[in-house]
N, CA, C and O atoms as a MOPAC input file, in Angstrom:
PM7 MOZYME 1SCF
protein

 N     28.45600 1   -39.60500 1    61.01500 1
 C     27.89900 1   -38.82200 1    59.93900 1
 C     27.43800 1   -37.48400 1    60.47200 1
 O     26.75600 1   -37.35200 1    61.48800 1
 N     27.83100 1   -36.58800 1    59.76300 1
 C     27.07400 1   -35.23100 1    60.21400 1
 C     25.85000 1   -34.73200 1    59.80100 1
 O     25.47300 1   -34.96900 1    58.65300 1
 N     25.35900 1   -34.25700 1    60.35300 1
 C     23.79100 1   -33.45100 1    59.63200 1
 C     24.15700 1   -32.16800 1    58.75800 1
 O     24.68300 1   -31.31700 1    59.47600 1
 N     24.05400 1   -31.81700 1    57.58900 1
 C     24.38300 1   -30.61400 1    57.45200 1
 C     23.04500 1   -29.48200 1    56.72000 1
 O     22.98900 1   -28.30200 1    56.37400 1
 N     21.94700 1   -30.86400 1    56.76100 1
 C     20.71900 1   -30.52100 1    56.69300 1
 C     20.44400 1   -30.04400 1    55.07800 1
 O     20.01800 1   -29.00800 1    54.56800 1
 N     20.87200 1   -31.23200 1    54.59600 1
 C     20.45800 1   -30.83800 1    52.64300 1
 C     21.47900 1   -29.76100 1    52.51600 1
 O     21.44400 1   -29.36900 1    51.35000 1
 N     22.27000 1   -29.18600 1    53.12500 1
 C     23.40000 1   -27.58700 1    52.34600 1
 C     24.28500 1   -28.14300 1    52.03600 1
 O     24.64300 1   -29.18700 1    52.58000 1
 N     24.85600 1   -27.61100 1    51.10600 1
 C     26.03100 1   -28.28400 1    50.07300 1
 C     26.92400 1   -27.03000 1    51.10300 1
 O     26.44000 1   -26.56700 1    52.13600 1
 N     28.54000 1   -26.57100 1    50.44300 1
 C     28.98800 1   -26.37500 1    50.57700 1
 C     28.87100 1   -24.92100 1    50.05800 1
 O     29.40000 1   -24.03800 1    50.73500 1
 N     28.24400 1   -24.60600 1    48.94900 1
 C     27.90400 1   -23.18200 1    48.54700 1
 C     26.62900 1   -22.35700 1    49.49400 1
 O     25.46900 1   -22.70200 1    49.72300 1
 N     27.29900 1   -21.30500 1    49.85400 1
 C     26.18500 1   -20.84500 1    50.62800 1
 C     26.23200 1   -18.77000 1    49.90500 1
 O     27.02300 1   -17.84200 1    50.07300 1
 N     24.91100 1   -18.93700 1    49.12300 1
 C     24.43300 1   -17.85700 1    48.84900 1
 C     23.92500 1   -16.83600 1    49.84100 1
 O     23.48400 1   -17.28800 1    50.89800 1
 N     23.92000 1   -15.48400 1    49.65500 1
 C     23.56100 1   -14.55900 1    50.21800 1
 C     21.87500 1   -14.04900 1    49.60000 1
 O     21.69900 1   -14.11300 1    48.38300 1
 N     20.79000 1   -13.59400 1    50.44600 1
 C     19.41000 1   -13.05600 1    49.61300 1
 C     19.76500 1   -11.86700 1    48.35700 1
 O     19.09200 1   -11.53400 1    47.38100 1
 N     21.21500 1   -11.36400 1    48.87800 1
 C     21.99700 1   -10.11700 1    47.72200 1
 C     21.63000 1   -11.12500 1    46.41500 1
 O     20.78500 1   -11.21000 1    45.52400 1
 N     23.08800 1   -11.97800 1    47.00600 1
 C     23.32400 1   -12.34900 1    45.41000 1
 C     21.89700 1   -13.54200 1    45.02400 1
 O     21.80600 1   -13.65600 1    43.80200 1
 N     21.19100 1   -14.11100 1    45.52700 1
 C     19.88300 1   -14.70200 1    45.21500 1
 C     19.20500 1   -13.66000 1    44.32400 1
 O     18.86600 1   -13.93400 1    43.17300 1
 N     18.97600 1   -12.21500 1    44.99100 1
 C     18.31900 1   -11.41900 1    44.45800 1
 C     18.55900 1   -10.72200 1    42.71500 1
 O     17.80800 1   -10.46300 1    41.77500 1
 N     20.26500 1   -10.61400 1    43.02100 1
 C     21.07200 1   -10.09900 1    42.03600 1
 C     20.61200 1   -10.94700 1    40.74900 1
 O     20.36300 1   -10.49100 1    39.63300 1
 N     20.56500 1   -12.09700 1    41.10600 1
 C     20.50200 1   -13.23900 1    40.14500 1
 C     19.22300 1   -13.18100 1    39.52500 1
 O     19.08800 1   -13.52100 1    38.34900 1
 N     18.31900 1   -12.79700 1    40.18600 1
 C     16.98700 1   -13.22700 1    39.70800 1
 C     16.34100 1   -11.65900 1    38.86000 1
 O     15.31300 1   -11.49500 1    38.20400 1
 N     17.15700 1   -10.95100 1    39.13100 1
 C     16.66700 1    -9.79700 1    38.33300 1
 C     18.08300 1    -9.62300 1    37.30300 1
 O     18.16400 1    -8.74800 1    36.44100 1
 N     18.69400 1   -10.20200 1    37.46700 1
 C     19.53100 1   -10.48800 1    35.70600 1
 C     18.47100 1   -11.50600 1    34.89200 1
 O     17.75300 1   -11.14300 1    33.96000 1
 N     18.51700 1   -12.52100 1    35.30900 1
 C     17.67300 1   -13.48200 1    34.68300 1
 C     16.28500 1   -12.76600 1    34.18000 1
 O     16.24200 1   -12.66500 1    32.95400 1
 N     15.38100 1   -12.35600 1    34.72800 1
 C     14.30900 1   -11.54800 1    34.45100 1
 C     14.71100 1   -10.53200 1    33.75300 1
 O     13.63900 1   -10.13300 1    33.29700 1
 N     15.75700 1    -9.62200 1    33.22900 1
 C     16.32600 1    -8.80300 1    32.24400 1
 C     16.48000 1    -9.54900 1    31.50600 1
 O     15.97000 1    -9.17600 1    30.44900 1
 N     17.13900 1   -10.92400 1    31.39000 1
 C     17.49600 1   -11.80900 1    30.04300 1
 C     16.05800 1   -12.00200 1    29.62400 1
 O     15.78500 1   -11.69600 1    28.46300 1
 N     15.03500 1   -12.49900 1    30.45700 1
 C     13.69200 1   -13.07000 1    30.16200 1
 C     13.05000 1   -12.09000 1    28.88100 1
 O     12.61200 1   -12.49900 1    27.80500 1
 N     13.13700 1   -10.76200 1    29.33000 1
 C     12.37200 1    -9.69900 1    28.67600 1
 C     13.13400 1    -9.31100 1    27.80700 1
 O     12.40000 1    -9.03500 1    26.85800 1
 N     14.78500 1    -8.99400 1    27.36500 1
 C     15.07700 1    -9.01800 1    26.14600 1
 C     14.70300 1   -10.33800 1    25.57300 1
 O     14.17100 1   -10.07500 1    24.49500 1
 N     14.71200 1   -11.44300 1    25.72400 1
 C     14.23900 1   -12.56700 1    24.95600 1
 C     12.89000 1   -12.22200 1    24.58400 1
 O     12.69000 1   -11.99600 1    23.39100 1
 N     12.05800 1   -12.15200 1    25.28400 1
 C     10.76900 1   -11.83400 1    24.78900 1
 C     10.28600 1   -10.84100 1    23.61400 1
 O      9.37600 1   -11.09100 1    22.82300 1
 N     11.08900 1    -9.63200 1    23.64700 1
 C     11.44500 1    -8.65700 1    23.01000 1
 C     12.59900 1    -9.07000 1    21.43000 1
 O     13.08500 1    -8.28000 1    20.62000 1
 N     12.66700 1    -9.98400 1    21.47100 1
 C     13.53000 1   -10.41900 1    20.06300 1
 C     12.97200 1   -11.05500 1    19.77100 1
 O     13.11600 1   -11.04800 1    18.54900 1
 N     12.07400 1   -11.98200 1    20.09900 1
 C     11.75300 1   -13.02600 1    19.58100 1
 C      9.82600 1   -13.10800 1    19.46700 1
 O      9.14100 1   -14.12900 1    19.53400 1
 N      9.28300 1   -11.47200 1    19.25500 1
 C      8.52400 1   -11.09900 1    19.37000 1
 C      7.55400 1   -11.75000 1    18.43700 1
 O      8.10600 1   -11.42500 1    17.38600 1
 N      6.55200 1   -12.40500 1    18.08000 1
 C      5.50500 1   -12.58600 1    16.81400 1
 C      6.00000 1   -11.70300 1    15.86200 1
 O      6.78300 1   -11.86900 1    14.92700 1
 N      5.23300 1   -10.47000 1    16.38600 1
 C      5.21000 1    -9.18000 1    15.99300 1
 C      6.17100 1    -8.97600 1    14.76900 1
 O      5.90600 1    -8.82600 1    13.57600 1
 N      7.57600 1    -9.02500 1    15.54900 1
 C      8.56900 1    -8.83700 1    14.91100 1
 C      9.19600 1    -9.64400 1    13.53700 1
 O      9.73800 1    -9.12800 1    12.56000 1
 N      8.96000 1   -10.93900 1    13.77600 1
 C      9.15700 1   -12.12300 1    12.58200 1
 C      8.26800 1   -12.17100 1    11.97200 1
 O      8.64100 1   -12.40500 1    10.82300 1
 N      7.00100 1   -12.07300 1    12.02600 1
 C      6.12200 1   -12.01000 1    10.88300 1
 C      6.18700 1   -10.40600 1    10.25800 1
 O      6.46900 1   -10.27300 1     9.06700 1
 N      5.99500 1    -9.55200 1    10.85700 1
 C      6.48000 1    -8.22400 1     9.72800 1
 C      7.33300 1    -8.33500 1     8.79900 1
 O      7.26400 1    -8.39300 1     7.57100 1
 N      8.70300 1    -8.37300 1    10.06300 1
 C      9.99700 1    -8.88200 1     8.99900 1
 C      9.68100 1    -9.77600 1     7.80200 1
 O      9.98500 1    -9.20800 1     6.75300 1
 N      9.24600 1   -10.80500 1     7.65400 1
 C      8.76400 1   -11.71900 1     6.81000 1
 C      8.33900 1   -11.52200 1     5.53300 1
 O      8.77600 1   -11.78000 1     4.41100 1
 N      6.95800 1   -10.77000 1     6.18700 1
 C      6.05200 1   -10.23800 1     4.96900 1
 C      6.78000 1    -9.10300 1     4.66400 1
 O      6.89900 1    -9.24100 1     3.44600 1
 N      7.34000 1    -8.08600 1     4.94400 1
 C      7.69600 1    -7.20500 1     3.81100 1
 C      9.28700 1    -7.56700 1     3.20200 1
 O      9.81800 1    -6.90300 1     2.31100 1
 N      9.82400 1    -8.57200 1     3.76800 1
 C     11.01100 1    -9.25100 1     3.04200 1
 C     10.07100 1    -9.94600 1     1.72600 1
 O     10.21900 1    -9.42700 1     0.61900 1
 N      9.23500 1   -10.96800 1     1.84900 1
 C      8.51400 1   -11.52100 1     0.68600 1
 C      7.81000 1   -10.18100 1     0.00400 1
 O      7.83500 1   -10.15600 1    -1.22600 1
 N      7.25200 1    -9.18500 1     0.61300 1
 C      6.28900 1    -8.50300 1    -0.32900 1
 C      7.60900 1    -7.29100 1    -1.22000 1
 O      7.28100 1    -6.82000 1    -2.30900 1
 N      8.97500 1    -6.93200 1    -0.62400 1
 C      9.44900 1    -6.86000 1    -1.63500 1
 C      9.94800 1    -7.89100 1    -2.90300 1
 O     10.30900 1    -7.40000 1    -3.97300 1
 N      9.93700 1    -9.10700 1    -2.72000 1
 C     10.14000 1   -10.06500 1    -3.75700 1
 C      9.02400 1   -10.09800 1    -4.75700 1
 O      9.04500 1    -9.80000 1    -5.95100 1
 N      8.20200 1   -10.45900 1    -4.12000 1
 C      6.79400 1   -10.35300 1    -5.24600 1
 C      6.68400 1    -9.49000 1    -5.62800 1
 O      6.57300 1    -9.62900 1    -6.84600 1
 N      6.58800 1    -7.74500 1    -5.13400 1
 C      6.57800 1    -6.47000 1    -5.78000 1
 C      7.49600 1    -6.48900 1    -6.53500 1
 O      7.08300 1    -5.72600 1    -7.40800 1
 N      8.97200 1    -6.97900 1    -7.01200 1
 C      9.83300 1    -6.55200 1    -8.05200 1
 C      9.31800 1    -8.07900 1    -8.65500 1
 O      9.19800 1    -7.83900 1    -9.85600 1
 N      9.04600 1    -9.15200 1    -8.50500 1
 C      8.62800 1   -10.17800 1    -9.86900 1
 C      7.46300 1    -8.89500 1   -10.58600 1
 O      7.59900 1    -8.50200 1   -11.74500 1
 N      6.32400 1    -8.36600 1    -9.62800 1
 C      5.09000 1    -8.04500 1   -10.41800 1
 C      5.40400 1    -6.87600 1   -11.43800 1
 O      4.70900 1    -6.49100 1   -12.37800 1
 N      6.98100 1    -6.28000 1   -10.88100 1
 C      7.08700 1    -4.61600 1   -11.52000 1
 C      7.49200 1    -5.51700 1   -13.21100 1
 O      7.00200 1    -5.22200 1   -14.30100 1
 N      8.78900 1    -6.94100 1   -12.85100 1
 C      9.29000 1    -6.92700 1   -14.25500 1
 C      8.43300 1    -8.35300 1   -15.01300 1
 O      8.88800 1    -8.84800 1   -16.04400 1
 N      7.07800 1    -8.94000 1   -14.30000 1
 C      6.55800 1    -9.64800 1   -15.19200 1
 C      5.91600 1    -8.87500 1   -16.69200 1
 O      5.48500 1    -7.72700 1   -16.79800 1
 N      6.00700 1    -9.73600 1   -17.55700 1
 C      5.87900 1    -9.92100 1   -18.78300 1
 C      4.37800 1    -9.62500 1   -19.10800 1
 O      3.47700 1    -9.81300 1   -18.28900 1
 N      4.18500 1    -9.14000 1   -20.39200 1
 C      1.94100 1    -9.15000 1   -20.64900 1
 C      1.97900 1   -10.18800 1   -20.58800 1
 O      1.29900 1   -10.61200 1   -19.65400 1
 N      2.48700 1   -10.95200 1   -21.17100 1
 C      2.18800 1   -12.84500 1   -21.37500 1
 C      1.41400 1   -13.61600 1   -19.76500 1
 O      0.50400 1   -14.42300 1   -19.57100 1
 N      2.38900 1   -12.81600 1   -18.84300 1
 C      2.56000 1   -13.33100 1   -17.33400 1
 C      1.21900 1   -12.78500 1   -17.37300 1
 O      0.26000 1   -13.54800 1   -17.25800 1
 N      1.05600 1   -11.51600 1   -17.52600 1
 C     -0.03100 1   -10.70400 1   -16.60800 1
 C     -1.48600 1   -11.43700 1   -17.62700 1
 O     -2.54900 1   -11.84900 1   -17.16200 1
 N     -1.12000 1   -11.41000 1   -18.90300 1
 C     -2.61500 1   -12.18800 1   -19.40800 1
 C     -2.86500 1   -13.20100 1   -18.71800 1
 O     -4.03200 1   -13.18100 1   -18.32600 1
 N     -1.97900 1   -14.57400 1   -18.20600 1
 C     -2.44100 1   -15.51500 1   -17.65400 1
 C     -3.54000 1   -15.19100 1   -16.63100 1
 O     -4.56300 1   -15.86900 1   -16.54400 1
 N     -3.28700 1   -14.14700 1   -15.87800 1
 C     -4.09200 1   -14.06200 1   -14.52100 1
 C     -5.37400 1   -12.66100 1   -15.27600 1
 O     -5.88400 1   -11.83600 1   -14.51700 1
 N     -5.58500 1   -12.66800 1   -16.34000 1
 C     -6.73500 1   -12.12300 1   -17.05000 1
 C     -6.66600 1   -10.70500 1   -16.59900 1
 O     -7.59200 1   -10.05400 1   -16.11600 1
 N     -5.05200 1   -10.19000 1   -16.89300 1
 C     -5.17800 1    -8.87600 1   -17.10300 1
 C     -4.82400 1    -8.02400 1   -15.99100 1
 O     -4.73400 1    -6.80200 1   -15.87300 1
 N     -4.61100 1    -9.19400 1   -15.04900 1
 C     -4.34700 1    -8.04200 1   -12.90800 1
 C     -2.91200 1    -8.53900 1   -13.08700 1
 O     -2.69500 1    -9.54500 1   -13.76200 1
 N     -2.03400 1    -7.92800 1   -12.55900 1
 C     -0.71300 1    -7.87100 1   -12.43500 1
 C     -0.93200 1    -8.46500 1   -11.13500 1
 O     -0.88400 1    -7.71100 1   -10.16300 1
 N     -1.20900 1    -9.92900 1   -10.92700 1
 C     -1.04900 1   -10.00100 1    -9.04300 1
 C     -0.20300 1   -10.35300 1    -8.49000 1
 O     -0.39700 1   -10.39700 1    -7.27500 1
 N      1.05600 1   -10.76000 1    -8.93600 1
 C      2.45900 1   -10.35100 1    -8.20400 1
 C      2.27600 1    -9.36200 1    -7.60700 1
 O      2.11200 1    -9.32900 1    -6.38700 1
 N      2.26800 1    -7.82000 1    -8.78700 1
 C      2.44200 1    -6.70000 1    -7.95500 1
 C      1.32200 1    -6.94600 1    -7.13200 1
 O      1.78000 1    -8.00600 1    -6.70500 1
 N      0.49400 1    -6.87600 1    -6.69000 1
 C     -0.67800 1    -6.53300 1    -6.09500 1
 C     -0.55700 1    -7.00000 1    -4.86600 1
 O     -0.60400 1    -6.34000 1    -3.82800 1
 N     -0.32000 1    -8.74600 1    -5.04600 1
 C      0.21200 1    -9.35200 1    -3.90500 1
 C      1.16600 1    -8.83000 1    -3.24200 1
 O      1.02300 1    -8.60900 1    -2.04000 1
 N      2.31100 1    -8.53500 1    -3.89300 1
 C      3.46700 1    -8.14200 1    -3.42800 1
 C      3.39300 1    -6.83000 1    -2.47500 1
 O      3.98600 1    -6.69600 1    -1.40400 1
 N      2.20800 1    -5.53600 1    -3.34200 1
 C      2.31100 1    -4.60400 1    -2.06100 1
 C      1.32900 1    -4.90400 1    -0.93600 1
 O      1.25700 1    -4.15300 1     0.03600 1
 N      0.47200 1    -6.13700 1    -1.07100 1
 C     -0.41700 1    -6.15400 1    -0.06400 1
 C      0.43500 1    -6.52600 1     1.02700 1
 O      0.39900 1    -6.00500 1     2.14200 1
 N      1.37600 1    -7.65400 1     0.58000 1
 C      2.28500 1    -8.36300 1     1.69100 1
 C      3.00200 1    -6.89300 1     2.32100 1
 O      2.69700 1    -6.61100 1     3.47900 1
 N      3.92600 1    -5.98000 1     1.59300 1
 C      4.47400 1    -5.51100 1     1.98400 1
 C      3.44200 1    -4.22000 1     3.47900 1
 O      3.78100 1    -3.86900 1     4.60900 1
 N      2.04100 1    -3.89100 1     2.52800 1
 C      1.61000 1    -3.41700 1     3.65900 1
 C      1.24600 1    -4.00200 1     4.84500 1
 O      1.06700 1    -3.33600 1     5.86500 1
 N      1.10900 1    -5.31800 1     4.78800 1
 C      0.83100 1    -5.93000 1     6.14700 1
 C      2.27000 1    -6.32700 1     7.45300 1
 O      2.14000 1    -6.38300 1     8.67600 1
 N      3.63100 1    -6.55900 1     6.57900 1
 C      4.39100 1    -6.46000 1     7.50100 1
 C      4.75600 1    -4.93700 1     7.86100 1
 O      5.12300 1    -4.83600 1     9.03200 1
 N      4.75000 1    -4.25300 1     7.45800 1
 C      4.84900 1    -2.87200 1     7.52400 1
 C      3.67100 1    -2.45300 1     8.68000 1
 O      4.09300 1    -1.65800 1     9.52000 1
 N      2.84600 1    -2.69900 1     8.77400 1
 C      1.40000 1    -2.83600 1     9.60700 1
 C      1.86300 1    -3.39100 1    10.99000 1
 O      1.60500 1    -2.80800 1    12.04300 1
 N      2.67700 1    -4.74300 1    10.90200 1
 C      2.99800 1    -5.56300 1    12.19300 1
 C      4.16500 1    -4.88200 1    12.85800 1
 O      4.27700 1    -4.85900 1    14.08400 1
 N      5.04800 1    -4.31700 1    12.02400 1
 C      6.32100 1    -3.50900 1    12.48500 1
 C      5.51400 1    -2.23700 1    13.21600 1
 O      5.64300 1    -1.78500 1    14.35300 1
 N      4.75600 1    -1.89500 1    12.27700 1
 C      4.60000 1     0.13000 1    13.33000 1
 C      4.07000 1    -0.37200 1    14.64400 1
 O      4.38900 1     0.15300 1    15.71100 1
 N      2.86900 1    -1.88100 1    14.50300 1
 C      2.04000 1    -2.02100 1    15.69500 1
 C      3.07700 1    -2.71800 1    16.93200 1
 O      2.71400 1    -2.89900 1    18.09400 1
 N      4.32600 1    -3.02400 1    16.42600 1
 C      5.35600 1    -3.80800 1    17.33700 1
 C      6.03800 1    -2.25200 1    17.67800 1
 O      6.36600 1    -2.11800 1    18.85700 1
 N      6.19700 1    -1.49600 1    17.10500 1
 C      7.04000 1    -0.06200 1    17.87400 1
 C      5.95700 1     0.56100 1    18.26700 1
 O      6.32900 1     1.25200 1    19.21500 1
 N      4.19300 1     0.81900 1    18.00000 1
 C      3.55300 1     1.67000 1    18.96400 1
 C      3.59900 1     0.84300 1    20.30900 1
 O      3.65900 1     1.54000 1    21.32200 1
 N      3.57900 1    -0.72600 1    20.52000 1
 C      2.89000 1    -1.07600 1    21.50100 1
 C      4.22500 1    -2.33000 1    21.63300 1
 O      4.34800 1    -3.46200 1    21.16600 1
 N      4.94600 1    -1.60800 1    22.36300 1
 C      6.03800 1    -2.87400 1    22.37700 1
 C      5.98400 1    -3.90200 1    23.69600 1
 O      4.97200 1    -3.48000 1    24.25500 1
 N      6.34200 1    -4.70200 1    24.29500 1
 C      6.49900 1    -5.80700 1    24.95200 1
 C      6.31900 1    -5.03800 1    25.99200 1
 O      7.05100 1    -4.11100 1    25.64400 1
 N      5.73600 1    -4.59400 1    27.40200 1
 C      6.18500 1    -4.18400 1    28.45500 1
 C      6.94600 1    -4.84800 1    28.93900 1
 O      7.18100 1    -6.00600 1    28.59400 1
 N      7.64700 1    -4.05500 1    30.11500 1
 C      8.88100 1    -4.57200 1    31.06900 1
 C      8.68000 1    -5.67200 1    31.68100 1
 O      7.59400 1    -5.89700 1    31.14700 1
 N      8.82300 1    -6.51500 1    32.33900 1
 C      8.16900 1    -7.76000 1    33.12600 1
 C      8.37300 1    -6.48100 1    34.99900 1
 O      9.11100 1    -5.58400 1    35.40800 1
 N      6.81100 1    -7.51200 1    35.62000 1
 C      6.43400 1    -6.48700 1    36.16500 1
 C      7.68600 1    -7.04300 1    37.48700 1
 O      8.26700 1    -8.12900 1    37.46700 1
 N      7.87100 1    -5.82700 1    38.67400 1
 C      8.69900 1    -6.30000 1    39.69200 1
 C      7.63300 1    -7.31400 1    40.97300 1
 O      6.52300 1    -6.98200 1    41.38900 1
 N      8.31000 1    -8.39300 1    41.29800 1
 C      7.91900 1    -9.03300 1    42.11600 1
 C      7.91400 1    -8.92500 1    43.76100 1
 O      8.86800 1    -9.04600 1    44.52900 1
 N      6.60100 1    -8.67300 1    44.03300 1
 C      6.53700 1    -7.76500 1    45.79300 1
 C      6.68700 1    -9.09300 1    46.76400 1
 O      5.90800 1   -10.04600 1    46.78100 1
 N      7.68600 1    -8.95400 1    47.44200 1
 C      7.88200 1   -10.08900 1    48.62700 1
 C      6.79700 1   -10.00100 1    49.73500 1
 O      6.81800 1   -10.78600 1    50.68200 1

């Protein structure tokens, strides 16, 4: 039996070790960066707060008497819309930083 001391037959270089680990850490941080809070809840709320803003524009008096006279579709609808609108500007002033580089 030979010793070959746990090494398989693939033998990497610290290059390509290195190469590897700063692709992966680029994948890490676009992932992080798509899949932001930030980003899905904005998206969200101003996808719903335009829905509710066009129910509140074409509800009915009938609709709006029920709720004693407040149109709160609309109301709801632009509150939603200002709050994802709110999460979007605060996701482009202050976006994900880079992931930081790792000192050997």
């Amino acid at each position: 039996m030979s010793d070959d001391s746990g090494q398989s037959g693939f033998h990497y270089s610290e290059q390509d070790v290195q190469r590897e680990v700063t692709e992966l850490e680029g994948r890490s941080a676009t992932a992080a960066r798509i899949f932001d809070l930030r980003r899905i809840i904005g998206g969200l709320f101003v996808l719903y707060g335009i829905i509710v803003t066009i129910t509140g524009i074409t509800d009915s008096q009938a609709e709006i008497d029920k709720a004693q006279g407040i149109n709160i579709n609309l109301w709801t609808g632009i509150g939603m819309l200002l709050l994802g609108v709110f999460f979007l500007v605060w996701l482009w002033l202050r976006p994900v930083p880079p992931a930081e580089e790792a000192d050997d």
